[in-house]
Amino acid sequence: MAMPQQYVQEATLAGKDFIDFADFTPEEVYHLLDLAASIKYKQKQGDVYQPLKGKTLGMIFEKASTRTRVSFEVGMFQLGGHALFLSGHDTQIGRGEPLPDTAQVLSRYVDGIMIRTFSHQNVIDLAKYATVPVINALTDLHHPCQVLADILTLKEHHGSIRGKKVAYVGDGNNMAHSWLVAAPLFGMDISVASPKGYLVNEEVLHQALVLAEKYGTKVLVTEDPAEAVAGAHVVYTDVWASMGQEAEQAERLQAFAGYQVNEELCKHAAADYLFMHCLPAHRGEEVSAGIIDGPHSVIFDEAENRLHVQKAILVATMA
């Protein structure tokens, strides 16, 4: 991809929350992508870029994290700001303080709030009462930060985004949901293959269908992995049992038999397909070792790009 020579203007999303792709226009999400690419390029050139100098991000974690915590914390440091780790076990949230109270108090201290939690309603409530930007770092319904990093990775490897097809195979979870909504905004087709009982949320699917009709893209939801993967430029999967679903592990292993992303399934994809996974991964379950560690895999590029897209989100909303 062409490397930008200067930073994209930051202020487009100033003061706006980053909760769900459905809240944005194609122009806004492409702006974030271009800003992330420019920040990444200039950083690798050794440029010091600190538009958030003197600003603080409050980071609320109710779910365990590796990539999310490290990338946001490092990102704020590199942008000149400071990040505060706020565990649900160590704050009054863990003792039942209402989120509206937390939102209003934190807004008096920090310049932005990031939250990684279970219920999507928690993010909505936090944003409703906070007077600073709120960033959704993951809920059970959506994971927009990860998908933005995935799309930056696709752009880096394939140059263009529009007209590409993404196939998601596995649990109809937050990753599937964010891809369903994001793909039409970026001019991409999206297909999702899941077994009965683990299909995507119907309200999210309706949102995706409306956006696809508006922007001229295609959405497919099927129980057939081969149908979903046919001609795909990206083959995507996630663990079959996410955090909080450990008790369902045995049941899910049985339900998802036949949904593994492996060499046989990927024969249906485009010759130059990319394999993606949000990590952590279980080799031998949702994906074979030969695929995730093979030549089409870009999982560590995705992981790195979490840093760059989150820096773009921070700058765009807080600068």
mmCIF file of C-alpha atoms in Angstrom, residues 12-307:
data_model
loop_
_atom_site.group_PDB
_atom_site.id
_atom_site.type_symbol
_atom_site.label_atom_id
_atom_site.label_comp_id
_atom_site.label_asym_id
_atom_site.label_seq_id
_atom_site.Cartn_x
_atom_site.Cartn_y
_atom_site.Cartn_z
ATOM 1 C CA THR A 12 -13.012 14.200 12.287
ATOM 2 C CA LEU A 13 -14.346 12.168 15.241
ATOM 3 C CA ALA A 14 -13.427 14.586 18.025
ATOM 4 C CA GLY A 15 -15.503 13.902 21.133
ATOM 5 C CA LYS A 16 -17.361 10.980 19.542
ATOM 6 C CA ASP A 17 -17.698 7.530 21.136
ATOM 7 C CA PHE A 18 -16.335 4.429 19.383
ATOM 8 C CA ILE A 19 -18.811 1.677 20.238
ATOM 9 C CA ASP A 20 -20.122 -0.022 17.102
ATOM 10 C CA PHE A 21 -19.423 0.347 13.366
ATOM 11 C CA ALA A 22 -23.131 1.016 12.793
ATOM 12 C CA ASP A 23 -22.596 4.455 14.381
ATOM 13 C CA PHE A 24 -20.268 5.569 11.564
ATOM 14 C CA THR A 25 -20.282 6.483 7.899
ATOM 15 C CA PRO A 26 -17.925 4.964 5.315
ATOM 16 C CA GLU A 27 -16.057 8.281 5.230
ATOM 17 C CA GLU A 28 -15.463 8.134 8.982
ATOM 18 C CA VAL A 29 -14.225 4.537 9.078
ATOM 19 C CA TYR A 30 -11.949 5.105 6.090
ATOM 20 C CA HIS A 31 -10.639 8.181 7.895
ATOM 21 C CA LEU A 32 -9.703 5.991 10.874
ATOM 22 C CA LEU A 33 -8.011 3.483 8.590
ATOM 23 C CA ASP A 34 -5.979 6.185 6.825
ATOM 24 C CA LEU A 35 -5.030 7.761 10.142
ATOM 25 C CA ALA A 36 -3.875 4.392 11.504
ATOM 26 C CA ALA A 37 -1.755 3.786 8.395
ATOM 27 C CA SER A 38 -0.150 7.214 8.626
ATOM 28 C CA ILE A 39 0.593 6.860 12.351
ATOM 29 C CA LYS A 40 2.127 3.419 11.783
ATOM 30 C CA TYR A 41 4.283 4.573 8.882
ATOM 31 C CA LYS A 42 5.578 7.702 10.606
ATOM 32 C CA GLN A 43 6.292 5.793 13.817
ATOM 33 C CA LYS A 44 8.392 3.263 11.915
ATOM 34 C CA GLN A 45 10.289 6.218 10.419
ATOM 35 C CA GLY A 46 11.197 7.256 13.964
ATOM 36 C CA ASP A 47 8.817 10.209 14.071
ATOM 37 C CA VAL A 48 7.695 11.377 17.531
ATOM 38 C CA TYR A 49 3.971 12.111 17.429
ATOM 39 C CA GLN A 50 2.346 13.110 20.719
ATOM 40 C CA PRO A 51 -1.009 14.831 20.160
ATOM 41 C CA LEU A 52 -2.323 13.419 23.459
ATOM 42 C CA LYS A 53 0.421 14.901 25.623
ATOM 43 C CA GLY A 54 -0.966 15.560 29.102
ATOM 44 C CA LYS A 55 -4.131 13.503 28.498
ATOM 45 C CA THR A 56 -5.232 10.407 30.397
ATOM 46 C CA LEU A 57 -7.205 7.334 29.362
ATOM 47 C CA GLY A 58 -9.124 5.342 31.973
ATOM 48 C CA MET A 59 -9.117 1.635 31.033
ATOM 49 C CA ILE A 60 -11.870 -0.466 32.629
ATOM 50 C CA PHE A 61 -11.266 -4.226 32.393
ATOM 51 C CA GLU A 62 -13.938 -6.723 33.405
ATOM 52 C CA LYS A 63 -12.432 -9.360 31.082
ATOM 53 C CA ALA A 64 -8.865 -10.651 31.018
ATOM 54 C CA SER A 65 -6.660 -9.268 28.266
ATOM 55 C CA THR A 66 -3.242 -9.394 26.629
ATOM 56 C CA ARG A 67 -3.413 -7.544 23.301
ATOM 57 C CA THR A 68 -6.067 -5.015 24.334
ATOM 58 C CA ARG A 69 -4.373 -3.878 27.530
ATOM 59 C CA VAL A 70 -0.841 -3.750 26.136
ATOM 60 C CA SER A 71 -1.795 -2.025 22.876
ATOM 61 C CA PHE A 72 -3.913 0.677 24.518
ATOM 62 C CA GLU A 73 -1.394 1.295 27.293
ATOM 63 C CA VAL A 74 1.583 1.427 24.919
ATOM 64 C CA GLY A 75 -0.457 3.476 22.457
ATOM 65 C CA MET A 76 -1.286 6.164 25.003
ATOM 66 C CA PHE A 77 2.370 6.313 26.098
ATOM 67 C CA GLN A 78 3.605 6.704 22.521
ATOM 68 C CA LEU A 79 1.014 9.426 21.886
ATOM 69 C CA GLY A 80 2.316 11.376 24.875
ATOM 70 C CA GLY A 81 -0.511 10.498 27.253
ATOM 71 C CA HIS A 82 -1.041 8.211 30.221
ATOM 72 C CA ALA A 83 -3.262 5.144 30.711
ATOM 73 C CA LEU A 84 -4.796 3.959 33.978
ATOM 74 C CA PHE A 85 -5.606 0.249 34.360
ATOM 75 C CA LEU A 86 -8.890 -0.112 36.265
ATOM 76 C CA SER A 87 -9.718 -3.729 37.072
ATOM 77 C CA GLY A 88 -13.285 -4.584 37.947
ATOM 78 C CA HIS A 89 -11.901 -6.401 40.992
ATOM 79 C CA ASP A 90 -10.032 -3.350 42.248
ATOM 80 C CA THR A 91 -12.587 -0.582 41.702
ATOM 81 C CA GLN A 92 -16.004 0.224 43.108
ATOM 82 C CA ILE A 93 -17.570 -1.224 39.933
ATOM 83 C CA GLY A 94 -16.731 -4.642 41.335
ATOM 84 C CA ARG A 95 -18.677 -3.767 44.491
ATOM 85 C CA GLY A 96 -21.788 -2.743 42.599
ATOM 86 C CA GLU A 97 -21.344 0.977 41.957
ATOM 87 C CA PRO A 98 -23.801 1.920 39.171
ATOM 88 C CA LEU A 99 -22.134 2.575 35.814
ATOM 89 C CA PRO A 100 -23.797 6.014 35.489
ATOM 90 C CA ASP A 101 -22.029 7.072 38.699
ATOM 91 C CA THR A 102 -18.714 5.636 37.537
ATOM 92 C CA ALA A 103 -19.099 7.363 34.169
ATOM 93 C CA GLN A 104 -19.740 10.767 35.694
ATOM 94 C CA VAL A 105 -16.916 10.483 38.231
ATOM 95 C CA LEU A 106 -14.324 9.262 35.729
ATOM 96 C CA SER A 107 -15.324 12.037 33.326
ATOM 97 C CA ARG A 108 -14.108 14.523 35.959
ATOM 98 C CA TYR A 109 -10.674 12.864 36.044
ATOM 99 C CA VAL A 110 -9.789 11.506 32.599
ATOM 100 C CA ASP A 111 -10.018 12.578 28.960
ATOM 101 C CA GLY A 112 -11.342 9.271 27.622
ATOM 102 C CA ILE A 113 -12.612 5.905 28.841
ATOM 103 C CA MET A 114 -11.916 2.487 27.323
ATOM 104 C CA ILE A 115 -13.917 -0.511 28.529
ATOM 105 C CA ARG A 116 -13.544 -4.266 27.937
ATOM 106 C CA THR A 117 -16.565 -6.006 29.391
ATOM 107 C CA PHE A 118 -19.199 -8.698 28.938
ATOM 108 C CA SER A 119 -22.514 -6.916 28.407
ATOM 109 C CA HIS A 120 -22.736 -4.507 25.473
ATOM 110 C CA GLN A 121 -25.274 -2.534 27.492
ATOM 111 C CA ASN A 122 -22.478 -1.619 29.898
ATOM 112 C CA VAL A 123 -20.718 0.308 27.144
ATOM 113 C CA ILE A 124 -23.927 1.999 26.057
ATOM 114 C CA ASP A 125 -24.703 3.064 29.633
ATOM 115 C CA LEU A 126 -21.163 4.276 30.187
ATOM 116 C CA ALA A 127 -21.272 6.376 27.022
ATOM 117 C CA LYS A 128 -24.706 7.768 27.873
ATOM 118 C CA TYR A 129 -23.527 9.271 31.147
ATOM 119 C CA ALA A 130 -19.869 10.024 30.419
ATOM 120 C CA THR A 131 -18.908 13.457 29.137
ATOM 121 C CA VAL A 132 -15.670 12.162 27.557
ATOM 122 C CA PRO A 133 -15.286 9.741 24.620
ATOM 123 C CA VAL A 134 -15.937 6.067 25.383
ATOM 124 C CA ILE A 135 -14.188 3.312 23.409
ATOM 125 C CA ASN A 136 -15.543 -0.229 23.165
ATOM 126 C CA ALA A 137 -12.512 -2.501 23.538
ATOM 127 C CA LEU A 138 -14.721 -5.618 23.479
ATOM 128 C CA THR A 139 -18.165 -6.777 24.549
ATOM 129 C CA ASP A 140 -20.018 -10.024 24.019
ATOM 130 C CA LEU A 141 -21.818 -8.364 21.088
ATOM 131 C CA HIS A 142 -19.095 -6.407 19.255
ATOM 132 C CA HIS A 143 -15.306 -6.148 18.921
ATOM 133 C CA PRO A 144 -14.775 -3.174 16.558
ATOM 134 C CA CYS A 145 -11.139 -2.455 17.497
ATOM 135 C CA GLN A 146 -10.087 -5.920 16.375
ATOM 136 C CA VAL A 147 -11.958 -5.721 13.056
ATOM 137 C CA LEU A 148 -10.455 -2.330 12.250
ATOM 138 C CA ALA A 149 -7.002 -3.876 12.791
ATOM 139 C CA ASP A 150 -7.992 -6.781 10.551
ATOM 140 C CA ILE A 151 -9.048 -4.434 7.766
ATOM 141 C CA LEU A 152 -5.807 -2.457 8.018
ATOM 142 C CA THR A 153 -3.966 -5.774 7.671
ATOM 143 C CA LEU A 154 -6.005 -6.679 4.589
ATOM 144 C CA LYS A 155 -5.233 -3.305 3.034
ATOM 145 C CA GLU A 156 -1.514 -3.727 3.684
ATOM 146 C CA HIS A 157 -1.403 -7.151 2.030
ATOM 147 C CA HIS A 158 -3.860 -6.672 -0.837
ATOM 148 C CA GLY A 159 -3.698 -2.915 -1.436
ATOM 149 C CA SER A 160 -7.418 -2.501 -1.992
ATOM 150 C CA ILE A 161 -10.393 -3.311 0.199
ATOM 151 C CA ARG A 162 -13.481 -2.648 -1.880
ATOM 152 C CA GLY A 163 -14.897 -5.702 -3.578
ATOM 153 C CA LYS A 164 -13.071 -8.157 -1.338
ATOM 154 C CA LYS A 165 -14.926 -11.058 0.288
ATOM 155 C CA VAL A 166 -14.477 -12.015 3.937
ATOM 156 C CA ALA A 167 -15.584 -15.440 5.159
ATOM 157 C CA TYR A 168 -16.057 -16.000 8.873
ATOM 158 C CA VAL A 169 -16.381 -19.634 10.002
ATOM 159 C CA GLY A 170 -17.387 -20.535 13.543
ATOM 160 C CA ASP A 171 -19.366 -19.160 16.463
ATOM 161 C CA GLY A 172 -21.734 -16.300 15.604
ATOM 162 C CA ASN A 173 -20.099 -14.136 18.255
ATOM 163 C CA ASN A 174 -18.808 -10.588 18.663
ATOM 164 C CA MET A 175 -16.207 -11.054 15.914
ATOM 165 C CA ALA A 176 -18.825 -12.207 13.425
ATOM 166 C CA HIS A 177 -21.078 -9.322 14.430
ATOM 167 C CA SER A 178 -18.461 -6.606 13.982
ATOM 168 C CA TRP A 179 -17.438 -8.062 10.611
ATOM 169 C CA LEU A 180 -21.072 -8.163 9.477
ATOM 170 C CA VAL A 181 -21.525 -4.459 10.165
ATOM 171 C CA ALA A 182 -18.063 -3.271 9.112
ATOM 172 C CA ALA A 183 -17.807 -5.080 5.771
ATOM 173 C CA PRO A 184 -20.578 -3.129 3.980
ATOM 174 C CA LEU A 185 -19.156 0.193 5.199
ATOM 175 C CA PHE A 186 -15.812 -0.690 3.618
ATOM 176 C CA GLY A 187 -17.428 -1.960 0.414
ATOM 177 C CA MET A 188 -16.747 -5.646 1.127
ATOM 178 C CA ASP A 189 -18.878 -8.793 0.934
ATOM 179 C CA ILE A 190 -19.234 -10.877 4.083
ATOM 180 C CA SER A 191 -20.285 -14.493 4.614
ATOM 181 C CA VAL A 192 -20.698 -16.236 7.964
ATOM 182 C CA ALA A 193 -20.955 -19.991 8.490
ATOM 183 C CA SER A 194 -22.166 -21.259 11.864
ATOM 184 C CA PRO A 195 -24.007 -24.363 13.096
ATOM 185 C CA LYS A 196 -27.596 -24.232 14.303
ATOM 186 C CA GLY A 197 -27.851 -22.845 17.794
ATOM 187 C CA TYR A 198 -24.768 -20.662 17.321
ATOM 188 C CA LEU A 199 -25.977 -18.301 14.616
ATOM 189 C CA VAL A 200 -25.389 -14.558 14.634
ATOM 190 C CA ASN A 201 -27.658 -12.126 16.467
ATOM 191 C CA GLU A 202 -30.730 -11.388 14.329
ATOM 192 C CA GLU A 203 -30.734 -7.666 15.086
ATOM 193 C CA VAL A 204 -27.090 -7.363 14.022
ATOM 194 C CA LEU A 205 -27.815 -9.373 10.874
ATOM 195 C CA HIS A 206 -30.662 -7.009 10.041
ATOM 196 C CA GLN A 207 -28.308 -4.029 10.473
ATOM 197 C CA ALA A 208 -25.820 -5.685 8.134
ATOM 198 C CA LEU A 209 -28.440 -6.409 5.482
ATOM 199 C CA VAL A 210 -29.660 -2.818 5.543
ATOM 200 C CA LEU A 211 -26.089 -1.508 5.191
ATOM 201 C CA ALA A 212 -25.300 -4.001 2.422
ATOM 202 C CA GLU A 213 -28.316 -2.861 0.425
ATOM 203 C CA LYS A 214 -27.359 0.776 0.968
ATOM 204 C CA TYR A 215 -23.732 0.337 -0.123
ATOM 205 C CA GLY A 216 -24.159 -2.368 -2.755
ATOM 206 C CA THR A 217 -22.428 -5.300 -1.050
ATOM 207 C CA LYS A 218 -23.463 -8.871 -0.220
ATOM 208 C CA VAL A 219 -24.200 -10.586 3.090
ATOM 209 C CA LEU A 220 -24.542 -14.361 3.397
ATOM 210 C CA VAL A 221 -25.326 -16.380 6.526
ATOM 211 C CA THR A 222 -25.167 -20.143 6.052
ATOM 212 C CA GLU A 223 -24.563 -23.426 7.853
ATOM 213 C CA ASP A 224 -22.200 -24.560 5.084
ATOM 214 C CA PRO A 225 -18.531 -23.562 5.643
ATOM 215 C CA ALA A 226 -17.533 -24.388 2.065
ATOM 216 C CA GLU A 227 -20.263 -22.118 0.702
ATOM 217 C CA ALA A 228 -19.095 -19.294 2.960
ATOM 218 C CA VAL A 229 -15.416 -19.685 2.053
ATOM 219 C CA ALA A 230 -15.947 -19.979 -1.724
ATOM 220 C CA GLY A 231 -13.815 -17.301 -3.414
ATOM 221 C CA ALA A 232 -13.001 -15.537 -0.130
ATOM 222 C CA HIS A 233 -10.016 -13.190 0.117
ATOM 223 C CA VAL A 234 -10.020 -13.491 3.917
ATOM 224 C CA VAL A 235 -10.816 -16.655 5.872
ATOM 225 C CA TYR A 236 -11.478 -15.823 9.509
ATOM 226 C CA THR A 237 -12.232 -17.831 12.625
ATOM 227 C CA ASP A 238 -12.278 -17.500 16.408
ATOM 228 C CA VAL A 239 -12.248 -19.870 19.366
ATOM 229 C CA TRP A 240 -15.352 -21.996 19.750
ATOM 230 C CA ALA A 241 -15.729 -21.215 23.469
ATOM 231 C CA SER A 242 -14.998 -17.620 24.454
ATOM 232 C CA MET A 243 -14.364 -16.235 27.925
ATOM 233 C CA GLY A 244 -17.324 -17.039 30.142
ATOM 234 C CA GLN A 245 -18.295 -20.091 28.043
ATOM 235 C CA GLU A 246 -15.758 -22.563 29.430
ATOM 236 C CA ALA A 247 -18.502 -24.739 30.933
ATOM 237 C CA GLU A 248 -19.865 -25.281 27.399
ATOM 238 C CA GLN A 249 -16.530 -26.481 25.988
ATOM 239 C CA ALA A 250 -17.450 -30.152 25.478
ATOM 240 C CA GLU A 251 -20.858 -29.304 24.007
ATOM 241 C CA ARG A 252 -19.328 -26.753 21.655
ATOM 242 C CA LEU A 253 -16.602 -29.118 20.465
ATOM 243 C CA GLN A 254 -19.337 -31.461 19.307
ATOM 244 C CA ALA A 255 -21.484 -28.723 17.756
ATOM 245 C CA PHE A 256 -18.593 -27.231 15.781
ATOM 246 C CA ALA A 257 -17.223 -30.505 14.423
ATOM 247 C CA GLY A 258 -16.929 -29.852 10.693
ATOM 248 C CA TYR A 259 -16.331 -26.096 11.145
ATOM 249 C CA GLN A 260 -12.567 -26.248 11.536
ATOM 250 C CA VAL A 261 -10.622 -23.975 9.191
ATOM 251 C CA ASN A 262 -8.168 -26.416 7.639
ATOM 252 C CA GLU A 263 -6.360 -27.119 4.390
ATOM 253 C CA GLU A 264 -9.354 -28.846 2.807
ATOM 254 C CA LEU A 265 -11.764 -25.996 3.579
ATOM 255 C CA CYS A 266 -9.339 -23.324 2.390
ATOM 256 C CA LYS A 267 -9.144 -24.957 -1.047
ATOM 257 C CA HIS A 268 -12.453 -23.151 -1.682
ATOM 258 C CA ALA A 269 -10.927 -19.704 -0.982
ATOM 259 C CA ALA A 270 -9.189 -17.389 -3.447
ATOM 260 C CA ALA A 271 -5.636 -18.447 -4.302
ATOM 261 C CA ASP A 272 -4.161 -15.437 -2.489
ATOM 262 C CA TYR A 273 -6.461 -15.588 0.549
ATOM 263 C CA LEU A 274 -5.337 -14.394 3.973
ATOM 264 C CA PHE A 275 -6.019 -16.383 7.122
ATOM 265 C CA MET A 276 -6.964 -14.268 10.138
ATOM 266 C CA HIS A 277 -7.686 -14.972 13.789
ATOM 267 C CA CYS A 278 -8.188 -12.471 16.612
ATOM 268 C CA LEU A 279 -6.184 -14.667 19.066
ATOM 269 C CA PRO A 280 -5.716 -16.439 21.367
ATOM 270 C CA ALA A 281 -6.102 -19.563 19.199
ATOM 271 C CA HIS A 282 -6.541 -23.258 19.883
ATOM 272 C CA ARG A 283 -4.580 -25.124 17.224
ATOM 273 C CA GLY A 284 -6.299 -28.358 16.332
ATOM 274 C CA GLU A 285 -9.744 -27.040 17.285
ATOM 275 C CA GLU A 286 -11.090 -24.084 15.305
ATOM 276 C CA VAL A 287 -8.025 -24.029 13.033
ATOM 277 C CA SER A 288 -5.408 -26.547 11.956
ATOM 278 C CA ALA A 289 -1.768 -25.850 12.745
ATOM 279 C CA GLY A 290 -0.976 -26.015 9.045
ATOM 280 C CA ILE A 291 -3.253 -23.053 8.324
ATOM 281 C CA ILE A 292 -2.522 -20.794 11.285
ATOM 282 C CA ASP A 293 1.224 -21.312 10.964
ATOM 283 C CA GLY A 294 1.176 -21.514 7.170
ATOM 284 C CA PRO A 295 2.043 -19.030 4.396
ATOM 285 C CA HIS A 296 -1.431 -17.469 4.199
ATOM 286 C CA SER A 297 -1.560 -16.607 7.909
ATOM 287 C CA VAL A 298 -1.230 -12.949 8.954
ATOM 288 C CA ILE A 299 -2.208 -13.354 12.594
ATOM 289 C CA PHE A 300 0.768 -11.468 14.009
ATOM 290 C CA ASP A 301 0.347 -8.591 11.554
ATOM 291 C CA GLU A 302 -3.213 -8.306 12.864
ATOM 292 C CA ALA A 303 -1.986 -8.352 16.452
ATOM 293 C CA GLU A 304 0.541 -5.584 15.745
ATOM 294 C CA ASN A 305 -2.078 -3.502 13.974
ATOM 295 C CA ARG A 306 -4.210 -3.442 17.118
ATOM 296 C CA LEU A 307 -1.663 -0.916 18.400
#
